Short mmCIF file of C-alpha atoms in Angstrom, two decimals:
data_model
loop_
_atom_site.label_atom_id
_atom_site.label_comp_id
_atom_site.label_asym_id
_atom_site.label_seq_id
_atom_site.Cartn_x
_atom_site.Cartn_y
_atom_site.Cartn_z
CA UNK A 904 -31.98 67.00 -55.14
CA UNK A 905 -32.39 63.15 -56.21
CA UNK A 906 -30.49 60.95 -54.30
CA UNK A 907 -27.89 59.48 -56.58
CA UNK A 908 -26.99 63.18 -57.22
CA UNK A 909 -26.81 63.42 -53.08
CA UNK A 910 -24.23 60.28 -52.70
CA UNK A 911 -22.30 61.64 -55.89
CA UNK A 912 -21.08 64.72 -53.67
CA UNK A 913 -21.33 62.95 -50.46
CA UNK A 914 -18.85 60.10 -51.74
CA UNK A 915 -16.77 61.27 -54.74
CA UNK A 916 -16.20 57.82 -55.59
CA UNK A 917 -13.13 58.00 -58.04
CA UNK A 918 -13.96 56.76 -61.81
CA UNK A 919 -17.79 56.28 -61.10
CA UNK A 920 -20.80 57.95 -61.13
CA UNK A 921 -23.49 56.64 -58.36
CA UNK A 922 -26.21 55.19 -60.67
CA UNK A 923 -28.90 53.60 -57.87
CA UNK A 924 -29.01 53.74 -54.00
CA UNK A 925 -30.54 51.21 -52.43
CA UNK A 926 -31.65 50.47 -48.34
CA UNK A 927 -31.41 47.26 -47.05
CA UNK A 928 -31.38 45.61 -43.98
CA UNK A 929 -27.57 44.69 -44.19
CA UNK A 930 -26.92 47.87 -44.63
CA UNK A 931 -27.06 51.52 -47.55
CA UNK A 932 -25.91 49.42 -51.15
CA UNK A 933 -25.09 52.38 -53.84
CA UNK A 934 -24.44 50.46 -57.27
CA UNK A 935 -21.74 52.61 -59.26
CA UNK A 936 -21.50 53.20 -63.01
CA UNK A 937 -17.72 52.86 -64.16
CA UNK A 938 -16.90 56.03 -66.48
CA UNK A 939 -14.23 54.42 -68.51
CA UNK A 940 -14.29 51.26 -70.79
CA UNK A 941 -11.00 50.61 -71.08
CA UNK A 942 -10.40 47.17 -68.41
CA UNK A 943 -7.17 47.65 -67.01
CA UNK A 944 -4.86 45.00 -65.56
CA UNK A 945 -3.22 45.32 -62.09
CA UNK A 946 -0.22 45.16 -63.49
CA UNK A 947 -1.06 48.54 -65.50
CA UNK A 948 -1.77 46.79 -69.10
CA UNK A 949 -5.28 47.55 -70.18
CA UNK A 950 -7.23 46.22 -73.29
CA UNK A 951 -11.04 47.03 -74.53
CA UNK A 952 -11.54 43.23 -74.64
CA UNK A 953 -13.69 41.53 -71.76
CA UNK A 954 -13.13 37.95 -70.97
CA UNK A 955 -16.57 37.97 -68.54
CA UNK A 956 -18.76 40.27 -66.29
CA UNK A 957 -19.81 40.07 -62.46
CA UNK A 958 -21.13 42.41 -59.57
CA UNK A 959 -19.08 42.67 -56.43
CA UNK A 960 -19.52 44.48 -53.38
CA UNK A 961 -17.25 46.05 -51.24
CA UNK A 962 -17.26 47.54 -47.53
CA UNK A 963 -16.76 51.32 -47.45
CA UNK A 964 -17.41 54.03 -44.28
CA UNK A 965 -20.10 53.61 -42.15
CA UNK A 966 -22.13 56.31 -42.73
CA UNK A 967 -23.22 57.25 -39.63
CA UNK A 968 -24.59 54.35 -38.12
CA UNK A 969 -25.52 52.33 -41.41
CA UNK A 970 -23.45 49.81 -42.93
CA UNK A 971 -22.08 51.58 -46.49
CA UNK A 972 -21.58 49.05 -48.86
CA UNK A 973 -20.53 49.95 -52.95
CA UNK A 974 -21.80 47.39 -55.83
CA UNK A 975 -20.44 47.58 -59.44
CA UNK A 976 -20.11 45.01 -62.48
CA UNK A 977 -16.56 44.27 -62.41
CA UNK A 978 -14.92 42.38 -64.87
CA UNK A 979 -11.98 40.24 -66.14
CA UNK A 980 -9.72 40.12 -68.88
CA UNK A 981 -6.52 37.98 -70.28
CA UNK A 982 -4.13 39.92 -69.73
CA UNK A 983 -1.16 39.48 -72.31
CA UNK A 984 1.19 40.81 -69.95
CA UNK A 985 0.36 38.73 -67.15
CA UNK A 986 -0.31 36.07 -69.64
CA UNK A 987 -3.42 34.94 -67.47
CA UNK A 988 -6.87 35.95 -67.00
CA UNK A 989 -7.31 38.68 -64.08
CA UNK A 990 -9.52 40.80 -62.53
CA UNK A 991 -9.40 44.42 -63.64
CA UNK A 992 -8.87 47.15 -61.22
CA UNK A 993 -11.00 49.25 -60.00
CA UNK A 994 -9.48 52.98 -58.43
CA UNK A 995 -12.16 53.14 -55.16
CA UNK A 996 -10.04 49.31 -53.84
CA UNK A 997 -6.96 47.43 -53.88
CA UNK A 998 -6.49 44.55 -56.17
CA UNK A 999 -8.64 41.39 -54.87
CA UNK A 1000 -9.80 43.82 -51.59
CA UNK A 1001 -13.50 43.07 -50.32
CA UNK A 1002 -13.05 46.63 -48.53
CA UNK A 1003 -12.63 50.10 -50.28
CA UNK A 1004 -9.18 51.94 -50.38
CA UNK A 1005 -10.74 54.89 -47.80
CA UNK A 1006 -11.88 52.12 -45.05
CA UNK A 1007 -9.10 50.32 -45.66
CA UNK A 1008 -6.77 53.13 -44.84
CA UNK A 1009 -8.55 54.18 -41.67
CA UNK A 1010 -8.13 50.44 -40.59
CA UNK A 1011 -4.02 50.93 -41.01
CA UNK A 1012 -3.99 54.21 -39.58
CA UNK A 1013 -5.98 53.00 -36.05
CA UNK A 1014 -3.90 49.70 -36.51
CA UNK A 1015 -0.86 51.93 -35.68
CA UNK A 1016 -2.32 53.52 -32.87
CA UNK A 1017 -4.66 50.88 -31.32
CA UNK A 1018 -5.54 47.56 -30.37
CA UNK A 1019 -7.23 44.91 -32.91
CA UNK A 1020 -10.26 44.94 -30.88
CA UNK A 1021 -10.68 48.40 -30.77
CA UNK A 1022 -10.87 48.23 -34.32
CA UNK A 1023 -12.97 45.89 -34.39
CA UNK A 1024 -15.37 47.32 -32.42
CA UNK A 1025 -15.31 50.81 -33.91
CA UNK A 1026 -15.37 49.86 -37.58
CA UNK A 1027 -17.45 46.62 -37.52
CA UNK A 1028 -14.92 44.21 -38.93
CA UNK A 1029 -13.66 41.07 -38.10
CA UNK A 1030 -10.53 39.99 -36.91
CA UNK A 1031 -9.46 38.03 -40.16
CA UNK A 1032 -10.18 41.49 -42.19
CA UNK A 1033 -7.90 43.96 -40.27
CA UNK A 1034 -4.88 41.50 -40.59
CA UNK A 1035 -5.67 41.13 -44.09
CA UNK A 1036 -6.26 45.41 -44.39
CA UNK A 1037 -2.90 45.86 -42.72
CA UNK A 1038 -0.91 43.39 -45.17
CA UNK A 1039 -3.17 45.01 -48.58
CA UNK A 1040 -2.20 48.22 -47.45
CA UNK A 1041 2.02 47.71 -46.98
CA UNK A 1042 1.81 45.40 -50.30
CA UNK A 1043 0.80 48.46 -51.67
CA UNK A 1044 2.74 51.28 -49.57
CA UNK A 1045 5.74 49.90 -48.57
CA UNK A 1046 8.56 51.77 -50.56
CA UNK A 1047 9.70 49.29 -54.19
CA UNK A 1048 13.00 50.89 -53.33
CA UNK A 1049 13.51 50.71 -49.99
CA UNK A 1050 16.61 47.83 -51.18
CA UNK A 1051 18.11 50.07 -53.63
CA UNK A 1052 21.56 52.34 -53.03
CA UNK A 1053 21.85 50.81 -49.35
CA UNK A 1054 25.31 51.29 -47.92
CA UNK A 1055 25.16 51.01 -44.44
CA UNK A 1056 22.65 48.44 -42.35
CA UNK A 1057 22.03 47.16 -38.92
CA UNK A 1058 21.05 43.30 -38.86
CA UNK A 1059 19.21 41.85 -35.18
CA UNK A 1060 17.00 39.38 -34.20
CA UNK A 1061 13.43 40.09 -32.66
CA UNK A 1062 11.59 37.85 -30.74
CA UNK A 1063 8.32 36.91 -30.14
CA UNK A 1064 5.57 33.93 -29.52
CA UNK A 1065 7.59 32.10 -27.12
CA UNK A 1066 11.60 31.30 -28.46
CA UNK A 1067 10.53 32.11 -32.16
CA UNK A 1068 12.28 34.74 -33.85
CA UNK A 1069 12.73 37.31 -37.06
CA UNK A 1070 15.74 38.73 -38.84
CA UNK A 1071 15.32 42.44 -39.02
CA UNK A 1072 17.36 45.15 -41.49
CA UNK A 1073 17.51 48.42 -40.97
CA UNK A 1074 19.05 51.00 -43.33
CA UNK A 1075 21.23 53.38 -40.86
CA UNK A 1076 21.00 56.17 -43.97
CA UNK A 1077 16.95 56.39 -43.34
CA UNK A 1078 16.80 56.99 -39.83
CA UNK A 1079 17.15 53.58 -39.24
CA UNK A 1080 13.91 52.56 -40.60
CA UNK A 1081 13.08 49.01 -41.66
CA UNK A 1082 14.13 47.50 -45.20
CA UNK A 1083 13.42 43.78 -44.74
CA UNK A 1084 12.00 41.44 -42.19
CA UNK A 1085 12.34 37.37 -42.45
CA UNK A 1086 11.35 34.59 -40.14
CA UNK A 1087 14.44 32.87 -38.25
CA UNK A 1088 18.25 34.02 -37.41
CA UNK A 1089 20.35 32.10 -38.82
CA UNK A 1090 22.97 32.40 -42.08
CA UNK A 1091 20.45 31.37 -44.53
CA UNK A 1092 17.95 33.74 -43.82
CA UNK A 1093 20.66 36.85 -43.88
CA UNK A 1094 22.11 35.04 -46.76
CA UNK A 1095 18.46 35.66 -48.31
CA UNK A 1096 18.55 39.75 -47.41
CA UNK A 1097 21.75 40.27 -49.61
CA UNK A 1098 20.39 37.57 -52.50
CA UNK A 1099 17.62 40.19 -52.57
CA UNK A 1100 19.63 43.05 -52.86
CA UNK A 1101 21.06 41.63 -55.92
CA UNK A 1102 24.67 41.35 -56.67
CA UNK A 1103 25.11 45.03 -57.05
CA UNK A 1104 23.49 45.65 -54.79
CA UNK A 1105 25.41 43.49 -52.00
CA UNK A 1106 28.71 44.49 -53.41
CA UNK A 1107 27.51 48.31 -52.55
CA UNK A 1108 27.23 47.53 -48.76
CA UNK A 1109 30.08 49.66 -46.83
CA UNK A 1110 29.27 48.88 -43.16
CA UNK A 1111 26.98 46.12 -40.85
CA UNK A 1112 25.88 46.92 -37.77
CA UNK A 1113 25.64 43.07 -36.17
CA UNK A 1114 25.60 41.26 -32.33
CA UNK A 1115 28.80 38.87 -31.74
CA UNK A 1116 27.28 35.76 -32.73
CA UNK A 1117 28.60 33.67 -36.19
CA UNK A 1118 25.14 33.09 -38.38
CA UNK A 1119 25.05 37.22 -39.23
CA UNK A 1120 29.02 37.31 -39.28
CA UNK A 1121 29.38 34.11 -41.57
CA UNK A 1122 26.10 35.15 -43.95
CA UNK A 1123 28.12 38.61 -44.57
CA UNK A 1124 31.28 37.08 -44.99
CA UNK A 1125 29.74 35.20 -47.64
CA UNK A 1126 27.79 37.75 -49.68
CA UNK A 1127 28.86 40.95 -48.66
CA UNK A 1128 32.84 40.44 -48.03
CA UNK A 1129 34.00 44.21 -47.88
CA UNK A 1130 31.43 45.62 -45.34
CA UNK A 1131 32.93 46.71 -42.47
CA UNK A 1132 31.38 44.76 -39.36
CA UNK A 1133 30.48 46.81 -36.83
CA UNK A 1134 30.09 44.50 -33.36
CA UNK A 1135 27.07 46.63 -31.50
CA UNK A 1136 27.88 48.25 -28.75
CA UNK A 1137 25.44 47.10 -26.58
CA UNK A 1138 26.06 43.14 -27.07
CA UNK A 1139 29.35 43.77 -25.79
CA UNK A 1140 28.89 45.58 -22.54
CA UNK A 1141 25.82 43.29 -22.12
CA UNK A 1142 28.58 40.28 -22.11
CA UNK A 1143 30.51 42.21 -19.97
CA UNK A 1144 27.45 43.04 -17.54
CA UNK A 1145 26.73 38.95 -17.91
CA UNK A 1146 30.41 37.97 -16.85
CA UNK A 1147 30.08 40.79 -13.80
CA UNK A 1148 26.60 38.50 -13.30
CA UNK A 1149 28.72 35.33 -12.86
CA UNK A 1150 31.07 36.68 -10.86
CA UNK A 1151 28.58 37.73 -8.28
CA UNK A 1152 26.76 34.63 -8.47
CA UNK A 1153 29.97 32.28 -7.47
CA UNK A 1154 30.68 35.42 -4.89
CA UNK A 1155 27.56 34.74 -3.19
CA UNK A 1156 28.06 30.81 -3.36
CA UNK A 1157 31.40 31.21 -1.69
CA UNK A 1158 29.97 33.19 1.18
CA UNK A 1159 26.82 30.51 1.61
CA UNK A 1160 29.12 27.45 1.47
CA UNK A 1161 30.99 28.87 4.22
CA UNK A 1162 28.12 30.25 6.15
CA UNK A 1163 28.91 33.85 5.92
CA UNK A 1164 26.30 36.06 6.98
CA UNK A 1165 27.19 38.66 4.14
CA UNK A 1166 26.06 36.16 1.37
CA UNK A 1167 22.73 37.99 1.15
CA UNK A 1168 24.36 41.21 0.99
CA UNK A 1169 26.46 39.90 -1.60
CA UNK A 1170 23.42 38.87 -3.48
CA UNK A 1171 21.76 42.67 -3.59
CA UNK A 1172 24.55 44.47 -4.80
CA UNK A 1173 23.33 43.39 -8.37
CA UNK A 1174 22.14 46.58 -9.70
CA UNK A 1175 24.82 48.65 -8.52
CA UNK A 1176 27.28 46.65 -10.24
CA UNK A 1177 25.31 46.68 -13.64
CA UNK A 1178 24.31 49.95 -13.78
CA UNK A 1179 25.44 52.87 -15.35
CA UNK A 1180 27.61 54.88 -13.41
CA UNK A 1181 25.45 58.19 -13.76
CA UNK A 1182 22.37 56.34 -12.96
CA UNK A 1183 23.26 55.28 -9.45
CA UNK A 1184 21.02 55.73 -6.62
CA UNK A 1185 22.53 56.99 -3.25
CA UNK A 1186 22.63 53.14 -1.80
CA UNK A 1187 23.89 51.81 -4.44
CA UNK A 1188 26.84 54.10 -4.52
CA UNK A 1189 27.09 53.27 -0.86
CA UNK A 1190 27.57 49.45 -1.87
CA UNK A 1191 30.12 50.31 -4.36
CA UNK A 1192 32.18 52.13 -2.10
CA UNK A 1193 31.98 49.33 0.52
CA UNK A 1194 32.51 46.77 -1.83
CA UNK A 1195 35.79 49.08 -2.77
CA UNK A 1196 36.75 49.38 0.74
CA UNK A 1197 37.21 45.67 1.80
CA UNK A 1198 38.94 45.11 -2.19
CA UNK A 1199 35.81 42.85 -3.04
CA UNK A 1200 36.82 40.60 -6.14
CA UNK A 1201 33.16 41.79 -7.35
CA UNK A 1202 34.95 45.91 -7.34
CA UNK A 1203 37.74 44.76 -9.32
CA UNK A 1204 35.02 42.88 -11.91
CA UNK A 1205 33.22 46.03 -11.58
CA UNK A 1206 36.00 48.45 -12.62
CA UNK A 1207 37.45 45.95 -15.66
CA UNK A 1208 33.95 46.32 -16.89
CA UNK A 1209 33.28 50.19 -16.55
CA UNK A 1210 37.05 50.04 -18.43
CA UNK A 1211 35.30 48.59 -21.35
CA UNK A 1212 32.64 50.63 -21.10
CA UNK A 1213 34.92 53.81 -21.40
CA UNK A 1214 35.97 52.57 -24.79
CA UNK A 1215 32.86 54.22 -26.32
CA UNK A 1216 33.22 57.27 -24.10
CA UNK A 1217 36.73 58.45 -25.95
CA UNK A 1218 36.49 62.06 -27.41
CA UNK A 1219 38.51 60.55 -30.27
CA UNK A 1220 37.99 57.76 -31.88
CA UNK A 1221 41.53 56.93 -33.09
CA UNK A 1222 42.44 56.67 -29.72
CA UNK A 1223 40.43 53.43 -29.66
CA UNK A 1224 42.92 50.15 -30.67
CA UNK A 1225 45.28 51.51 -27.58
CA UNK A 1226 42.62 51.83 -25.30
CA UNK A 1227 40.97 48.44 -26.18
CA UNK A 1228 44.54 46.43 -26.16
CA UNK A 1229 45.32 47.71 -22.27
CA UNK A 1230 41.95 46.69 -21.66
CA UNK A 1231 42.68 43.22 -23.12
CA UNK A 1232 46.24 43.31 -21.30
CA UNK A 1233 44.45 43.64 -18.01
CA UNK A 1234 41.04 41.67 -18.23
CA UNK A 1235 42.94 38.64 -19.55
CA UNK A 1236 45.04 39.32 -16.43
CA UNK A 1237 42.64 39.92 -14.01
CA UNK A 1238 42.40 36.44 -12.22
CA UNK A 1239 38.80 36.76 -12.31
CA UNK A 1240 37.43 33.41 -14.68
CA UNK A 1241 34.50 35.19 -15.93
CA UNK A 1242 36.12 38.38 -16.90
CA UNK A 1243 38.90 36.27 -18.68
CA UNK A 1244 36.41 33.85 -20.64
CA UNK A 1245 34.84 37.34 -21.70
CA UNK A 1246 38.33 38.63 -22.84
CA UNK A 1247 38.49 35.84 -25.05
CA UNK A 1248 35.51 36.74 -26.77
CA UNK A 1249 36.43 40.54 -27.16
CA UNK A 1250 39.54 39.73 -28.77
CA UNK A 1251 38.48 37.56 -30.57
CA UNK A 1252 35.82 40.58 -32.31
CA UNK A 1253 38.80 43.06 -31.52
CA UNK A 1254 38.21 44.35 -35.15
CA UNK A 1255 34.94 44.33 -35.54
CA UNK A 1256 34.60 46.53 -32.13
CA UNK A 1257 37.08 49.02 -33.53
CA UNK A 1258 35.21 49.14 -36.80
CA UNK A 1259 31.75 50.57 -34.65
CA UNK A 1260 33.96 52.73 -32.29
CA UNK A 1261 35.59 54.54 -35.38
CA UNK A 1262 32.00 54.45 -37.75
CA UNK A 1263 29.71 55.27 -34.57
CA UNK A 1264 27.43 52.53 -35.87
CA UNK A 1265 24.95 50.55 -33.19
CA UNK A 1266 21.67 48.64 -33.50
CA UNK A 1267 20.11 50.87 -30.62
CA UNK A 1268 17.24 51.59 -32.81
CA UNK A 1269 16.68 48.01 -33.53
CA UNK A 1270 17.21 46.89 -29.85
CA UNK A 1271 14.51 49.63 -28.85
CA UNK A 1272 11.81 47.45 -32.24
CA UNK A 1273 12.44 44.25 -29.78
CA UNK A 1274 10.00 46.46 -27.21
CA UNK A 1275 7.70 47.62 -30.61
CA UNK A 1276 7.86 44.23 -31.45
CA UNK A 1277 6.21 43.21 -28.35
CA UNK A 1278 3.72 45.59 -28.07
CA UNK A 1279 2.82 45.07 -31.82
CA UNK A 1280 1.96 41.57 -31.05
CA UNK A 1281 0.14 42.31 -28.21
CA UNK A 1282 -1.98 44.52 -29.74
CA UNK A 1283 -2.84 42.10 -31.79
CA UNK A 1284 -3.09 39.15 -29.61
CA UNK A 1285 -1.14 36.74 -31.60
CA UNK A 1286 -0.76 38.12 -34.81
CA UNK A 1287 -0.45 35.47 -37.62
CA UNK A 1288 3.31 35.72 -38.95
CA UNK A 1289 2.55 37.58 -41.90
CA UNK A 1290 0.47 40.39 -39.98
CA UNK A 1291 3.25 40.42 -37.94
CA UNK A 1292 5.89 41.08 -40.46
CA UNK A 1293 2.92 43.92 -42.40
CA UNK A 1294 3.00 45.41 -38.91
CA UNK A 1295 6.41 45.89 -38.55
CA UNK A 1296 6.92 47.95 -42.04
CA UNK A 1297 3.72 49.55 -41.04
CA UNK A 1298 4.67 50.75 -37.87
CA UNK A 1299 8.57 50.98 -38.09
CA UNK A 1300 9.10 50.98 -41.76
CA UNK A 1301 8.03 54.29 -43.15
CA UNK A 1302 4.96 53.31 -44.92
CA UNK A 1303 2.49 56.86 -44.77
CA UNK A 1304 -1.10 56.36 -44.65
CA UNK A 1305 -3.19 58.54 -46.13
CA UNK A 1306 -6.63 59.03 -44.46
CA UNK A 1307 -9.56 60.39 -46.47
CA UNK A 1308 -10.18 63.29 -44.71
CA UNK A 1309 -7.10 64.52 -45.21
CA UNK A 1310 -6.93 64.19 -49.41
#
């Protein structure tokens, strides 16, 4: 069997034959004969016409433990729809890729599941070329219509590097999978999610899933007027755990000012005050129930807060507004300045925390991408922000990657 008839069946190289095979010190070079002669646009507009001609090589499998590389003549055309001259595309690589399609999708499958070095190190690429893989690859996965009939979203912030932070939207009709990520949280850059929605689109939104602060509330107040806000559940019983948190802080003062011996135990009853009832250990149960005994301002706190809590705990919804107005009627009552600062806050979102009590809407999957987030970039070791952001639909956005073997 001659050789070029050998790589023909061993790579089925889409729209070329093999013509020559080649073995060089960098690496196996097999030069490819395109079958068509129609140049076709990335765009999809083709023409016979050739503006010029040049050979480029591009990285493919290792096979075995040689370098693979492919070499064709590759040329350009002006494009009339584009109205530029552009490189024609080729079926075996992305547009402008220095890498074929197949290695390109084994580098975004492992980039899912691995580290950047331990890509690295098992496909022989640099650092540079796996974020640049991973952003070819969503350009050209990520769904065109992921922005199209949305009706019900959850908007957070993410953090990462240090105090800098992205806008995430999720699409609670997809399984809550990511629609859009943008650098920043503030009005402007939500204001920029429903701008690319369009005005139809924006106008279509029936529900937002949002934390308690004004940038997300004012940006859909502006462009999206009629949505239902939806106040998360778990930015309001985290207030609620961070007023309990003050309230055991100037506990524990009191007791140290005055030389009280208890101050320290004041100071470990923490966790049993911010956990969740059905996750207490036996000692911290212990603590509540002392803390009960001697009518500890930090039991009252305690109980206003698991009241709250038992606001998404109702069997009916509609039984909501009554529950949440004695709540008010008592924490604003409570003589405890934390717990009545925090009151304040609630009612002023009373409507908004009604709204995700009677949808059932909460950003729990997007509080659990803060942790993906994380990891993501750690993976990575400092992603640059746009690998970053290609992560994120890659790993929490629905894009499917294809490998080879499995075509």
């Amino acid at each position: 069997m001659r050789v070029t008839t050998a790589f023909n069946n061993i790579l089925a190289v889409p729209g070329a034959n093999v013509a020559r095979v080649a073995f060089t010190p960098e690496g196996i070079v097999v030069g490819l004969r395109r079958r068509g002669r129609r140049l076709t646009c990335s765009c999809g507009w083709s023409t016979r016409a050739t503006y010029d001609r040049s050979t480029r090589r591009w990285r493919h499998l290792d096979l075995g433990s040689t370098k693979l590389f492919l070499e064709a003549e590759i040329r350009r055309l002006r494009c009339q729809a584009c109205g530029r001259v552009r490189t024609e595309a080729v079926p075996w690589a992305r547009p402008g890729a220095r890498h074929t399609r197949d290695l390109q999708d084994v580098v975004a499958y492992l980039a899912t599941r691995t580290d950047k070095t331990t890509i690295t190190t098992l496909l022989r690429v640099s650092w540079e070329a796996v974020a640049q893989i991973v952003c070819d690859v969503v350009a050209d996965q990520v769904d065109s219509s992921r922005l199209e009939g949305v009706y019900r979203i959850g908007v957070d912030e993410v953090s990462y590097r240090h105090q800098r932070f992205l806008t995430v939207v999720a699409n609670h009709d997809r399984d809550g999978s990511v629609i859009w990520v943008k650098e920043g949280r503030s009005a402007k850059v939500l204001e920029a999610f429903y701008d690319d929605l369009s005005e139809d689109g924006a106008s279509g939104i029936e529900a937002v899933s949002l934390d308690m602060g004004s940038a997300y509330k004012a940006a859909t107040d502006a462009k999206a007027p009629q949505a239902a806000q939806c106040v998360d559940p778990f930015h309001v019983i985290k207030g609620a755990n961070a007023a309990i948190d003050r309230t055991r802080r100037w506990a524990w003062n009191q007791h140290r000012r005055s030389g009280s011996p208890s101050a320290r135990w004041v100071k470990a009853t923490r966790w049993a005050l911010l956990k969740d009832p059905g996750d207490l250990k036996a000692s911290q149960r212990a603590v509540l129930e002392e803390l009960r005994v001697t009518r500890s301002v930090l039991y009252r706190a305690y109980q206003v807060k698991e009241a709250l809590r038992d606001l998404y705990r109702l069997a009916d919804p509609s039984l909501a507004r009554g529950h949440l107005d004695r709540w008010l009627a008592w924490a604003c009552r409570c003589r405890i300045p934390a717990m009545v600062r925090f009151s304040r806050t609630v009612r002023a979102n009373k409507e908004r925390i009604l709204a995700a009590v009677e949808l059932g809407l909460s950003n729990s999957r997007l509080e659990g991408l803060n942790s993906k987030v994380r990891l993501i970039n750690h993976r990575g070791y400092g992603h640059s922000l746009p690998a970053l952001v290609a992560m994120i639909y890659l790993c929490c956005g629905g894009v499917r990657v294809t490998l080879p073997t499995s075509r």
